[in-house]
PDB file of C-alpha atoms in Angstrom:
ATOM      1  CA  UNK A1451    -103.752-143.582 147.218  1.00 77.00           C
ATOM      2  CA  UNK A1452    -100.414-142.790 145.644  1.00 82.00           C
ATOM      3  CA  UNK A1453     -97.837-140.770 147.550  1.00 84.00           C
ATOM      4  CA  UNK A1454     -97.988-137.978 145.001  1.00 86.00           C
ATOM      5  CA  UNK A1455    -101.764-137.774 145.235  1.00 88.00           C
ATOM      6  CA  UNK A1456    -101.567-137.655 149.012  1.00 90.00           C
ATOM      7  CA  UNK A1457     -99.075-134.786 148.836  1.00 90.00           C
ATOM      8  CA  UNK A1458    -101.386-132.916 146.467  1.00 90.00           C
ATOM      9  CA  UNK A1459    -104.264-133.525 148.841  1.00 90.00           C
ATOM     10  CA  UNK A1460    -102.278-131.960 151.666  1.00 92.00           C
ATOM     11  CA  UNK A1461    -101.350-129.048 149.419  1.00 92.00           C
ATOM     12  CA  UNK A1462    -105.037-128.596 148.611  1.00 90.00           C
ATOM     13  CA  UNK A1463    -105.850-128.700 152.322  1.00 91.00           C
ATOM     14  CA  UNK A1464    -103.304-125.996 153.095  1.00 92.00           C
ATOM     15  CA  UNK A1465    -104.644-123.727 150.368  1.00 91.00           C
ATOM     16  CA  UNK A1466    -108.288-124.300 151.183  1.00 89.00           C
ATOM     17  CA  UNK A1467    -108.311-124.369 154.969  1.00 89.00           C
ATOM     18  CA  UNK A1468    -105.480-122.014 155.810  1.00 90.00           C
ATOM     19  CA  UNK A1469    -104.717-119.789 152.889  1.00 88.00           C
ATOM     20  CA  UNK A1470    -108.468-119.497 152.197  1.00 84.00           C
ATOM     21  CA  UNK A1471    -108.101-119.848 148.445  1.00 81.00           C
ATOM     22  CA  UNK A1472    -111.601-119.014 147.256  1.00 81.00           C
ATOM     23  CA  UNK A1473    -111.313-120.969 144.043  1.00 82.00           C
ATOM     24  CA  UNK A1474    -111.077-124.104 146.143  1.00 81.00           C
ATOM     25  CA  UNK A1475    -114.145-123.493 148.269  1.00 78.00           C
ATOM     26  CA  UNK A1476    -115.964-126.507 146.878  1.00 80.00           C
ATOM     27  CA  UNK A1477    -114.596-129.860 147.914  1.00 79.00           C
ATOM     28  CA  UNK A1478    -115.638-131.424 144.630  1.00 78.00           C
ATOM     29  CA  UNK A1479    -112.741-129.617 142.955  1.00 80.00           C
ATOM     30  CA  UNK A1480    -110.468-131.812 145.065  1.00 81.00           C
ATOM     31  CA  UNK A1481    -111.563-134.851 143.141  1.00 79.00           C
ATOM     32  CA  UNK A1482    -111.437-133.094 139.787  1.00 80.00           C
ATOM     33  CA  UNK A1483    -107.988-131.656 140.309  1.00 81.00           C
ATOM     34  CA  UNK A1484    -106.144-134.473 141.992  1.00 83.00           C
ATOM     35  CA  UNK A1485    -108.048-137.687 141.551  1.00 81.00           C
ATOM     36  CA  UNK A1486    -109.430-137.444 138.033  1.00 79.00           C
ATOM     37  CA  UNK A1487    -109.003-140.794 136.378  1.00 76.00           C
ATOM     38  CA  UNK A1488    -108.352-142.641 139.608  1.00 78.00           C
ATOM     39  CA  UNK A1489    -110.805-145.251 140.824  1.00 79.00           C
ATOM     40  CA  UNK A1490    -110.925-144.028 144.422  1.00 82.00           C
ATOM     41  CA  UNK A1491    -114.423-143.270 145.671  1.00 84.00           C
ATOM     42  CA  UNK A1492    -115.379-139.751 146.652  1.00 83.00           C
ATOM     43  CA  UNK A1493    -116.288-140.995 150.086  1.00 86.00           C
ATOM     44  CA  UNK A1494    -112.834-142.450 150.631  1.00 87.00           C
ATOM     45  CA  UNK A1495    -111.124-139.270 149.454  1.00 88.00           C
ATOM     46  CA  UNK A1496    -113.262-137.101 151.714  1.00 88.00           C
ATOM     47  CA  UNK A1497    -112.696-139.269 154.742  1.00 90.00           C
ATOM     48  CA  UNK A1498    -108.915-139.142 154.169  1.00 90.00           C
ATOM     49  CA  UNK A1499    -109.161-135.381 153.734  1.00 90.00           C
ATOM     50  CA  UNK A1500    -111.107-134.950 156.950  1.00 91.00           C
ATOM     51  CA  UNK A1501    -108.717-137.196 158.827  1.00 91.00           C
ATOM     52  CA  UNK A1502    -105.846-134.999 157.661  1.00 93.00           C
ATOM     53  CA  UNK A1503    -107.626-131.781 158.664  1.00 92.00           C
ATOM     54  CA  UNK A1504    -108.342-133.245 162.030  1.00 92.00           C
ATOM     55  CA  UNK A1505    -104.738-134.222 162.697  1.00 93.00           C
ATOM     56  CA  UNK A1506    -103.325-130.927 161.435  1.00 94.00           C
ATOM     57  CA  UNK A1507    -105.767-128.918 163.531  1.00 93.00           C
ATOM     58  CA  UNK A1508    -104.792-130.886 166.588  1.00 92.00           C
ATOM     59  CA  UNK A1509    -101.109-130.436 165.839  1.00 93.00           C
ATOM     60  CA  UNK A1510    -101.478-126.717 165.263  1.00 93.00           C
ATOM     61  CA  UNK A1511    -103.582-126.337 168.392  1.00 93.00           C
ATOM     62  CA  UNK A1512    -100.694-127.565 170.492  1.00 91.00           C
ATOM     63  CA  UNK A1513     -98.036-126.255 168.105  1.00 91.00           C
ATOM     64  CA  UNK A1514     -96.234-129.601 168.357  1.00 91.00           C
ATOM     65  CA  UNK A1515     -92.693-130.142 167.143  1.00 91.00           C
ATOM     66  CA  UNK A1516     -91.758-132.753 164.565  1.00 92.00           C
ATOM     67  CA  UNK A1517     -91.131-135.602 167.007  1.00 92.00           C
ATOM     68  CA  UNK A1518     -94.418-135.021 168.806  1.00 91.00           C
ATOM     69  CA  UNK A1519     -96.150-134.802 165.448  1.00 92.00           C
ATOM     70  CA  UNK A1520     -94.723-138.167 164.381  1.00 91.00           C
ATOM     71  CA  UNK A1521     -96.003-139.861 167.499  1.00 91.00           C
ATOM     72  CA  UNK A1522     -99.358-138.114 167.105  1.00 89.00           C
ATOM     73  CA  UNK A1523     -99.902-139.539 163.620  1.00 89.00           C
ATOM     74  CA  UNK A1524     -98.698-142.975 164.704  1.00 88.00           C
ATOM     75  CA  UNK A1525    -101.678-143.165 167.030  1.00 84.00           C
ATOM     76  CA  UNK A1526    -104.036-142.627 164.089  1.00 83.00           C
ATOM     77  CA  UNK A1527    -104.495-145.130 161.302  1.00 83.00           C
ATOM     78  CA  UNK A1528    -102.406-143.593 158.572  1.00 87.00           C
ATOM     79  CA  UNK A1529    -100.391-145.803 156.265  1.00 90.00           C
ATOM     80  CA  UNK A1530     -96.605-145.644 156.446  1.00 91.00           C
ATOM     81  CA  UNK A1531     -96.555-143.707 153.208  1.00 90.00           C
ATOM     82  CA  UNK A1532     -99.130-141.221 154.482  1.00 91.00           C
ATOM     83  CA  UNK A1533     -97.210-140.797 157.712  1.00 92.00           C
ATOM     84  CA  UNK A1534     -94.118-139.851 155.745  1.00 92.00           C
ATOM     85  CA  UNK A1535     -96.141-137.444 153.652  1.00 92.00           C
ATOM     86  CA  UNK A1536     -97.677-135.824 156.704  1.00 93.00           C
ATOM     87  CA  UNK A1537     -94.314-135.509 158.435  1.00 94.00           C
ATOM     88  CA  UNK A1538     -92.848-133.851 155.392  1.00 93.00           C
ATOM     89  CA  UNK A1539     -95.871-131.535 155.213  1.00 94.00           C
ATOM     90  CA  UNK A1540     -95.590-130.571 158.881  1.00 94.00           C
ATOM     91  CA  UNK A1541     -91.868-129.987 158.566  1.00 94.00           C
ATOM     92  CA  UNK A1542     -92.306-127.428 155.792  1.00 94.00           C
ATOM     93  CA  UNK A1543     -95.594-125.839 156.833  1.00 93.00           C
ATOM     94  CA  UNK A1544     -95.597-125.820 160.624  1.00 93.00           C
ATOM     95  CA  UNK A1545     -94.466-122.217 160.881  1.00 92.00           C
ATOM     96  CA  UNK A1546     -96.741-121.042 158.102  1.00 93.00           C
ATOM     97  CA  UNK A1547     -99.804-122.627 159.691  1.00 93.00           C
ATOM     98  CA  UNK A1548     -98.863-121.224 163.082  1.00 93.00           C
ATOM     99  CA  UNK A1549     -98.581-117.733 161.592  1.00 91.00           C
ATOM    100  CA  UNK A1550    -101.940-118.051 159.856  1.00 91.00           C
ATOM    101  CA  UNK A1551    -103.636-119.309 163.008  1.00 91.00           C
ATOM    102  CA  UNK A1552    -102.097-116.435 164.915  1.00 89.00           C
ATOM    103  CA  UNK A1553    -103.202-113.880 162.349  1.00 86.00           C
ATOM    104  CA  UNK A1554    -106.776-115.108 162.448  1.00 85.00           C
ATOM    105  CA  UNK A1555    -107.145-113.992 166.006  1.00 85.00           C
ATOM    106  CA  UNK A1556    -105.824-110.547 165.347  1.00 84.00           C
ATOM    107  CA  UNK A1557    -108.616-108.155 166.212  1.00 84.00           C
ATOM    108  CA  UNK A1558    -106.738-104.932 165.923  1.00 87.00           C
ATOM    109  CA  UNK A1559    -106.105-103.233 162.590  1.00 90.00           C
ATOM    110  CA  UNK A1560    -103.269-104.465 160.497  1.00 90.00           C
ATOM    111  CA  UNK A1561    -100.855-102.472 158.406  1.00 93.00           C
ATOM    112  CA  UNK A1562    -101.169-103.401 154.753  1.00 91.00           C
ATOM    113  CA  UNK A1563     -98.813-101.028 153.146  1.00 92.00           C
ATOM    114  CA  UNK A1564     -96.516 -98.194 154.045  1.00 94.00           C
ATOM    115  CA  UNK A1565     -95.441 -95.597 151.531  1.00 95.00           C
ATOM    116  CA  UNK A1566     -93.250 -92.602 152.118  1.00 95.00           C
ATOM    117  CA  UNK A1567     -91.632 -89.729 150.347  1.00 94.00           C
ATOM    118  CA  UNK A1568     -89.034 -87.176 151.349  1.00 93.00           C
ATOM    119  CA  UNK A1569     -89.595 -83.597 150.296  1.00 90.00           C
ATOM    120  CA  UNK A1570     -87.552 -80.500 150.632  1.00 89.00           C
ATOM    121  CA  UNK A1571     -89.729 -77.482 151.250  1.00 83.00           C
ATOM    122  CA  UNK A1572     -88.164 -74.536 149.530  1.00 84.00           C
ATOM    123  CA  UNK A1573     -90.642 -71.708 149.326  1.00 80.00           C
ATOM    124  CA  UNK A1574     -94.201 -70.927 150.288  1.00 79.00           C
ATOM    125  CA  UNK A1575     -96.709 -68.149 149.994  1.00 78.00           C
ATOM    126  CA  UNK A1576     -95.537 -66.478 153.174  1.00 77.00           C
ATOM    127  CA  UNK A1577     -91.985 -67.687 153.514  1.00 77.00           C
ATOM    128  CA  UNK A1578     -89.539 -66.530 150.900  1.00 78.00           C
ATOM    129  CA  UNK A1579     -86.900 -69.064 151.590  1.00 81.00           C
ATOM    130  CA  UNK A1580     -86.752 -72.202 153.625  1.00 79.00           C
ATOM    131  CA  UNK A1581     -84.907 -75.415 153.360  1.00 83.00           C
ATOM    132  CA  UNK A1582     -86.777 -77.861 155.464  1.00 85.00           C
ATOM    133  CA  UNK A1583     -86.779 -81.557 154.702  1.00 90.00           C
ATOM    134  CA  UNK A1584     -89.989 -83.340 155.520  1.00 91.00           C
ATOM    135  CA  UNK A1585     -90.972 -86.990 155.416  1.00 93.00           C
ATOM    136  CA  UNK A1586     -94.480 -87.760 154.237  1.00 93.00           C
ATOM    137  CA  UNK A1587     -95.809 -91.111 155.296  1.00 94.00           C
ATOM    138  CA  UNK A1588     -98.942 -92.889 154.223  1.00 94.00           C
ATOM    139  CA  UNK A1589    -100.150 -95.974 156.032  1.00 94.00           C
ATOM    140  CA  UNK A1590    -102.843 -98.264 154.661  1.00 94.00           C
ATOM    141  CA  UNK A1591    -104.698 -99.989 157.463  1.00 92.00           C
ATOM    142  CA  UNK A1592    -107.285-102.729 157.298  1.00 88.00           C
ATOM    143  CA  UNK A1593    -109.799-103.375 160.005  1.00 84.00           C
ATOM    144  CA  UNK A1594    -109.951-107.035 160.816  1.00 75.00           C
ATOM    145  CA  UNK A1595    -113.654-107.653 160.727  1.00 69.00           C
ATOM    146  CA  UNK A1596    -114.723-111.107 159.739  1.00 61.00           C
ATOM    147  CA  UNK A1597    -117.539-110.027 157.437  1.00 55.00           C
ATOM    148  CA  UNK A1598    -116.257-110.003 153.881  1.00 54.00           C
ATOM    149  CA  UNK A1599    -118.948-107.625 152.615  1.00 54.00           C
ATOM    150  CA  UNK A1600    -117.729-104.832 154.839  1.00 51.00           C
ATOM    151  CA  UNK A1601    -114.145-105.304 153.861  1.00 51.00           C
ATOM    152  CA  UNK A1602    -114.087-102.563 151.298  1.00 50.00           C
ATOM    153  CA  UNK A1603    -115.243 -99.875 153.674  1.00 50.00           C
ATOM    154  CA  UNK A1604    -112.878-100.944 156.353  1.00 77.00           C
ATOM    155  CA  UNK A1605    -109.698 -99.819 154.748  1.00 84.00           C
ATOM    156  CA  UNK A1606    -108.269 -96.637 155.970  1.00 87.00           C
ATOM    157  CA  UNK A1607    -105.369 -94.405 155.093  1.00 90.00           C
ATOM    158  CA  UNK A1608    -103.438 -92.203 157.463  1.00 91.00           C
ATOM    159  CA  UNK A1609    -101.158 -89.556 156.100  1.00 92.00           C
ATOM    160  CA  UNK A1610     -98.810 -87.402 158.051  1.00 93.00           C
ATOM    161  CA  UNK A1611     -95.640 -85.392 157.772  1.00 91.00           C
ATOM    162  CA  UNK A1612     -92.623 -85.478 160.002  1.00 91.00           C
ATOM    163  CA  UNK A1613     -89.802 -83.011 160.174  1.00 89.00           C
ATOM    164  CA  UNK A1614     -86.250 -84.012 161.032  1.00 90.00           C
ATOM    165  CA  UNK A1615     -86.777 -84.014 164.795  1.00 90.00           C
ATOM    166  CA  UNK A1616     -90.021 -85.890 164.696  1.00 91.00           C
ATOM    167  CA  UNK A1617     -88.530 -88.552 162.501  1.00 93.00           C
ATOM    168  CA  UNK A1618     -85.598 -88.886 164.854  1.00 93.00           C
ATOM    169  CA  UNK A1619     -87.855 -89.159 167.895  1.00 93.00           C
ATOM    170  CA  UNK A1620     -89.967 -91.795 166.215  1.00 93.00           C
ATOM    171  CA  UNK A1621     -86.923 -93.732 165.094  1.00 94.00           C
ATOM    172  CA  UNK A1622     -85.592 -93.611 168.626  1.00 94.00           C
ATOM    173  CA  UNK A1623     -88.757 -95.319 169.837  1.00 94.00           C
ATOM    174  CA  UNK A1624     -88.468 -97.908 167.099  1.00 95.00           C
ATOM    175  CA  UNK A1625     -84.885 -98.594 168.145  1.00 94.00           C
ATOM    176  CA  UNK A1626     -86.047 -99.107 171.730  1.00 93.00           C
ATOM    177  CA  UNK A1627     -88.565-101.693 170.556  1.00 93.00           C
ATOM    178  CA  UNK A1628     -85.913-103.443 168.482  1.00 92.00           C
ATOM    179  CA  UNK A1629     -83.541-103.554 171.414  1.00 91.00           C
ATOM    180  CA  UNK A1630     -86.266-105.114 173.533  1.00 90.00           C
ATOM    181  CA  UNK A1631     -87.035-107.698 170.880  1.00 88.00           C
ATOM    182  CA  UNK A1632     -83.389-108.582 170.531  1.00 85.00           C
ATOM    183  CA  UNK A1633     -83.294-109.272 174.228  1.00 76.00           C
ATOM    184  CA  UNK A1634     -81.250-106.332 175.419  1.00 53.00           C
ATOM    185  CA  UNK A1635     -83.222-106.093 178.618  1.00 47.00           C
ATOM    186  CA  UNK A1636     -80.582-103.846 180.100  1.00 46.00           C
ATOM    187  CA  UNK A1637     -81.820-100.899 178.092  1.00 43.00           C
ATOM    188  CA  UNK A1638     -82.214 -98.117 180.582  1.00 41.00           C
ATOM    189  CA  UNK A1639     -85.458 -96.261 180.566  1.00 44.00           C
ATOM    190  CA  UNK A1640     -85.571 -92.712 181.604  1.00 42.00           C
ATOM    191  CA  UNK A1641     -88.585 -92.126 183.754  1.00 42.00           C
ATOM    192  CA  UNK A1642     -89.133 -88.410 183.964  1.00 42.00           C
ATOM    193  CA  UNK A1643     -90.867 -87.397 187.118  1.00 42.00           C
ATOM    194  CA  UNK A1644     -91.836 -83.831 186.441  1.00 39.00           C
ATOM    195  CA  UNK A1645     -94.546 -84.524 183.914  1.00 39.00           C
ATOM    196  CA  UNK A1646     -97.381 -86.804 184.758  1.00 37.00           C
ATOM    197  CA  UNK A1647     -98.414 -87.564 181.216  1.00 39.00           C
ATOM    198  CA  UNK A1648     -94.906 -88.664 180.333  1.00 36.00           C
ATOM    199  CA  UNK A1649     -94.688 -90.950 183.293  1.00 35.00           C
ATOM    200  CA  UNK A1650     -97.989 -92.611 182.518  1.00 35.00           C
ATOM    201  CA  UNK A1651     -97.118 -93.108 178.912  1.00 38.00           C
ATOM    202  CA  UNK A1652     -93.717 -94.586 179.529  1.00 38.00           C
ATOM    203  CA  UNK A1653     -95.078 -96.845 182.224  1.00 37.00           C
ATOM    204  CA  UNK A1654     -97.619 -98.029 179.747  1.00 41.00           C
ATOM    205  CA  UNK A1655     -94.900 -98.777 177.272  1.00 44.00           C
ATOM    206  CA  UNK A1656     -92.825-100.740 179.723  1.00 44.00           C
ATOM    207  CA  UNK A1657     -95.472-102.752 181.473  1.00 45.00           C
ATOM    208  CA  UNK A1658     -94.867-105.659 179.148  1.00 43.00           C
ATOM    209  CA  UNK A1659     -91.194-105.782 179.931  1.00 45.00           C
ATOM    210  CA  UNK A1660     -91.683-108.079 182.857  1.00 45.00           C
ATOM    211  CA  UNK A1661     -93.061-110.782 180.653  1.00 43.00           C
ATOM    212  CA  UNK A1662     -90.458-113.142 179.400  1.00 41.00           C
ATOM    213  CA  UNK A1663     -90.654-114.566 175.940  1.00 39.00           C
TER     214      UNK A1663
ATOM    215  CA  UNK B 254     -98.001 -75.988 168.495  1.00 38.00           C
ATOM    216  CA  UNK B 255     -96.287 -77.088 165.331  1.00 39.00           C
ATOM    217  CA  UNK B 256     -92.823 -78.498 165.718  1.00 40.00           C
ATOM    218  CA  UNK B 257     -92.564 -77.930 169.434  1.00 40.00           C
ATOM    219  CA  UNK B 258     -95.873 -79.636 170.041  1.00 42.00           C
ATOM    220  CA  UNK B 259     -94.390 -82.909 169.004  1.00 46.00           C
ATOM    221  CA  UNK B 260     -91.291 -82.282 171.052  1.00 44.00           C
ATOM    222  CA  UNK B 261     -93.448 -82.244 174.125  1.00 46.00           C
ATOM    223  CA  UNK B 262     -94.672 -85.698 173.322  1.00 46.00           C
ATOM    224  CA  UNK B 263     -94.665 -88.298 176.059  1.00 44.00           C
ATOM    225  CA  UNK B 264     -91.801 -90.321 174.728  1.00 46.00           C
ATOM    226  CA  UNK B 265     -89.181 -87.659 174.295  1.00 44.00           C
ATOM    227  CA  UNK B 266     -86.905 -87.696 177.294  1.00 44.00           C
ATOM    228  CA  UNK B 267     -86.154 -84.342 178.880  1.00 45.00           C
ATOM    229  CA  UNK B 268     -82.542 -84.693 177.812  1.00 45.00           C
ATOM    230  CA  UNK B 269     -83.666 -85.153 174.262  1.00 47.00           C
ATOM    231  CA  UNK B 270     -86.107 -82.273 174.457  1.00 44.00           C
ATOM    232  CA  UNK B 271     -83.580 -79.870 175.790  1.00 47.00           C
ATOM    233  CA  UNK B 272     -81.102 -81.033 173.174  1.00 49.00           C
ATOM    234  CA  UNK B 273     -83.708 -80.374 170.531  1.00 49.00           C
ATOM    235  CA  UNK B 274     -84.474 -77.020 172.000  1.00 48.00           C
ATOM    236  CA  UNK B 275     -80.831 -76.095 171.928  1.00 46.00           C
ATOM    237  CA  UNK B 276     -80.646 -77.303 168.379  1.00 46.00           C
ATOM    238  CA  UNK B 277     -83.727 -75.325 167.462  1.00 44.00           C
ATOM    239  CA  UNK B 278     -82.355 -72.190 169.065  1.00 43.00           C
ATOM    240  CA  UNK B 279     -79.031 -72.642 167.414  1.00 42.00           C
ATOM    241  CA  UNK B 280     -79.854 -73.725 163.920  1.00 42.00           C
ATOM    242  CA  UNK B 281     -83.434 -73.592 162.974  1.00 42.00           C
ATOM    243  CA  UNK B 282     -84.894 -70.252 163.757  1.00 42.00           C
ATOM    244  CA  UNK B 283     -86.485 -70.924 160.419  1.00 43.00           C
ATOM    245  CA  UNK B 284     -88.651 -73.559 162.101  1.00 45.00           C
ATOM    246  CA  UNK B 285     -90.220 -70.863 164.196  1.00 43.00           C
ATOM    247  CA  UNK B 286     -90.876 -68.746 161.157  1.00 41.00           C
ATOM    248  CA  UNK B 287     -92.564 -71.681 159.547  1.00 45.00           C
ATOM    249  CA  UNK B 288     -94.665 -72.265 162.621  1.00 49.00           C
ATOM    250  CA  UNK B 289     -95.704 -68.651 162.846  1.00 44.00           C
ATOM    251  CA  UNK B 290     -96.744 -68.512 159.258  1.00 47.00           C
ATOM    252  CA  UNK B 291     -98.814 -71.663 159.576  1.00 55.00           C
ATOM    253  CA  UNK B 292     -97.705 -73.424 156.467  1.00 62.00           C
ATOM    254  CA  UNK B 293    -100.211 -76.083 155.633  1.00 69.00           C
ATOM    255  CA  UNK B 294     -99.252 -79.692 155.675  1.00 73.00           C
ATOM    256  CA  UNK B 295    -101.043 -82.912 154.997  1.00 83.00           C
ATOM    257  CA  UNK B 296    -101.262 -83.933 158.600  1.00 87.00           C
ATOM    258  CA  UNK B 297     -98.851 -83.852 161.475  1.00 88.00           C
ATOM    259  CA  UNK B 298     -97.824 -86.752 163.648  1.00 90.00           C
ATOM    260  CA  UNK B 299     -98.445 -85.703 167.216  1.00 89.00           C
ATOM    261  CA  UNK B 300     -98.131 -88.916 169.149  1.00 91.00           C
ATOM    262  CA  UNK B 301     -96.548 -92.308 168.635  1.00 92.00           C
ATOM    263  CA  UNK B 302     -97.205 -94.830 171.359  1.00 94.00           C
ATOM    264  CA  UNK B 303     -96.411 -98.488 171.342  1.00 94.00           C
ATOM    265  CA  UNK B 304     -96.838-101.658 173.263  1.00 93.00           C
ATOM    266  CA  UNK B 305     -94.843-104.842 172.959  1.00 93.00           C
ATOM    267  CA  UNK B 306     -96.642-107.995 174.017  1.00 92.00           C
ATOM    268  CA  UNK B 307     -96.891-111.711 173.595  1.00 91.00           C
ATOM    269  CA  UNK B 308    -100.019-113.531 172.479  1.00 91.00           C
ATOM    270  CA  UNK B 309    -100.130-116.563 174.729  1.00 91.00           C
ATOM    271  CA  UNK B 310    -103.100-118.722 173.703  1.00 91.00           C
ATOM    272  CA  UNK B 311    -106.262-118.547 171.648  1.00 91.00           C
ATOM    273  CA  UNK B 312    -109.248-120.729 170.916  1.00 90.00           C
ATOM    274  CA  UNK B 313    -107.418-122.096 167.883  1.00 88.00           C
ATOM    275  CA  UNK B 314    -104.026-122.580 169.468  1.00 90.00           C
ATOM    276  CA  UNK B 315    -103.040-123.133 173.065  1.00 91.00           C
ATOM    277  CA  UNK B 316     -99.369-122.470 172.359  1.00 88.00           C
ATOM    278  CA  UNK B 317     -99.423-119.208 170.428  1.00 88.00           C
ATOM    279  CA  UNK B 318     -96.449-117.592 172.155  1.00 88.00           C
ATOM    280  CA  UNK B 319     -96.063-114.990 169.467  1.00 90.00           C
ATOM    281  CA  UNK B 320     -94.790-111.500 170.172  1.00 91.00           C
ATOM    282  CA  UNK B 321     -96.636-108.558 168.675  1.00 92.00           C
ATOM    283  CA  UNK B 322     -96.210-104.807 168.579  1.00 94.00           C
ATOM    284  CA  UNK B 323     -99.202-102.499 168.855  1.00 94.00           C
ATOM    285  CA  UNK B 324     -98.759 -99.003 167.558  1.00 95.00           C
ATOM    286  CA  UNK B 325    -101.014 -96.095 168.374  1.00 94.00           C
ATOM    287  CA  UNK B 326    -100.768 -92.959 166.271  1.00 93.00           C
ATOM    288  CA  UNK B 327    -102.321 -89.563 166.682  1.00 93.00           C
ATOM    289  CA  UNK B 328    -102.341 -87.304 163.658  1.00 92.00           C
ATOM    290  CA  UNK B 329    -103.516 -83.723 163.451  1.00 90.00           C
ATOM    291  CA  UNK B 330    -105.070 -83.437 160.020  1.00 86.00           C
ATOM    292  CA  UNK B 331    -105.459 -80.404 157.790  1.00 83.00           C
ATOM    293  CA  UNK B 332    -108.766 -79.443 159.408  1.00 84.00           C
ATOM    294  CA  UNK B 333    -107.063 -79.397 162.784  1.00 85.00           C
ATOM    295  CA  UNK B 334    -108.856 -82.540 163.789  1.00 89.00           C
ATOM    296  CA  UNK B 335    -107.100 -85.248 165.666  1.00 91.00           C
ATOM    297  CA  UNK B 336    -107.289 -88.696 164.201  1.00 90.00           C
ATOM    298  CA  UNK B 337    -106.242 -91.655 166.291  1.00 92.00           C
ATOM    299  CA  UNK B 338    -105.472 -95.017 164.818  1.00 91.00           C
ATOM    300  CA  UNK B 339    -103.893 -98.139 166.109  1.00 93.00           C
ATOM    301  CA  UNK B 340    -102.612-101.230 164.412  1.00 94.00           C
ATOM    302  CA  UNK B 341    -100.844-104.416 165.267  1.00 93.00           C
ATOM    303  CA  UNK B 342     -97.675-105.815 163.775  1.00 94.00           C
ATOM    304  CA  UNK B 343     -96.055-109.207 163.879  1.00 91.00           C
ATOM    305  CA  UNK B 344     -92.299-109.313 164.315  1.00 91.00           C
ATOM    306  CA  UNK B 345     -91.450-109.563 160.590  1.00 91.00           C
ATOM    307  CA  UNK B 346     -93.960-106.809 159.837  1.00 93.00           C
ATOM    308  CA  UNK B 347     -92.408-104.652 162.527  1.00 95.00           C
ATOM    309  CA  UNK B 348     -88.881-105.261 161.214  1.00 94.00           C
ATOM    310  CA  UNK B 349     -90.040-104.049 157.819  1.00 95.00           C
ATOM    311  CA  UNK B 350     -91.762-101.038 159.380  1.00 95.00           C
ATOM    312  CA  UNK B 351     -88.592-100.222 161.323  1.00 95.00           C
ATOM    313  CA  UNK B 352     -86.416-100.584 158.251  1.00 95.00           C
ATOM    314  CA  UNK B 353     -88.529 -98.076 156.349  1.00 95.00           C
ATOM    315  CA  UNK B 354     -88.073 -95.512 159.106  1.00 95.00           C
ATOM    316  CA  UNK B 355     -84.344 -96.183 159.144  1.00 95.00           C
ATOM    317  CA  UNK B 356     -84.144 -95.700 155.394  1.00 94.00           C
ATOM    318  CA  UNK B 357     -86.113 -92.482 155.664  1.00 94.00           C
ATOM    319  CA  UNK B 358     -83.924 -91.173 158.448  1.00 94.00           C
ATOM    320  CA  UNK B 359     -80.687 -92.050 156.650  1.00 94.00           C
ATOM    321  CA  UNK B 360     -81.869 -90.309 153.517  1.00 93.00           C
ATOM    322  CA  UNK B 361     -83.053 -87.289 155.427  1.00 91.00           C
ATOM    323  CA  UNK B 362     -79.663 -86.968 157.105  1.00 89.00           C
ATOM    324  CA  UNK B 363     -78.112 -86.750 153.674  1.00 88.00           C
ATOM    325  CA  UNK B 364     -80.349 -83.834 152.701  1.00 81.00           C
TER     326      UNK B 364
END
């Protein structure tokens, strides 16, 4: 198998197994697309393909780094050329595969799209004059159910408006999250004591702080 | 209800609330007019809760170690019904989400 063909095989594998490209669902297209005109047997191509899947699944299971990956493929009977190809593949696609694997076990809804618009309310039926800016936000959510037939029904939109104060309050929360992500653990939380519902909510929001990552 | 309803949300600190109240008293008596007259809107955000966590392992990967942000929203729709929805964001998705709010806020300040 030529180096170029092996690279294409790995590219096919990434598209079919991870990116779930539906046009590649049949394995026979592998032979048509990459190995047409070559004298390699279908059996040989499939066994190489399966060997590659196997090694990549093992590598992604342990999320191994490049050095560990190199020693992992050394233990399997890949040719020198294939080893180089696989190393190159892992180097470029490790993060992508990790992200895809992570996303597959997301059971909560995901946010597909966010659209917003700023309006200035000027007049209404009962109010002669007002000058209130308002932010209208629309969020497109998708429920992560595995069944593809239900997919269409599982999309949902939420629309809401925020006035200046609401937007500021929400942004303040977002800034807190960003500070936490950036590792500013010294962010001081105010824990109000006079209102039970506040205390519970803020405790809920901070209970993950103790985890280090 | 209305504007002040959101100000009593769980995440506003008392300092912030009182600041807002002062601000409301001082500048936006118009807000109260609007509230009294019940101007319709397409839904009002009444709660924004979040959780920051780390996915540790799964059946497909023992070394996931990926942070995520869960967001829980409560919206009061036009029929006065509360809708609750939650969703999960990866870090890059969250950064994008955050940026949109920042853009919105910056533009609103200029209004």
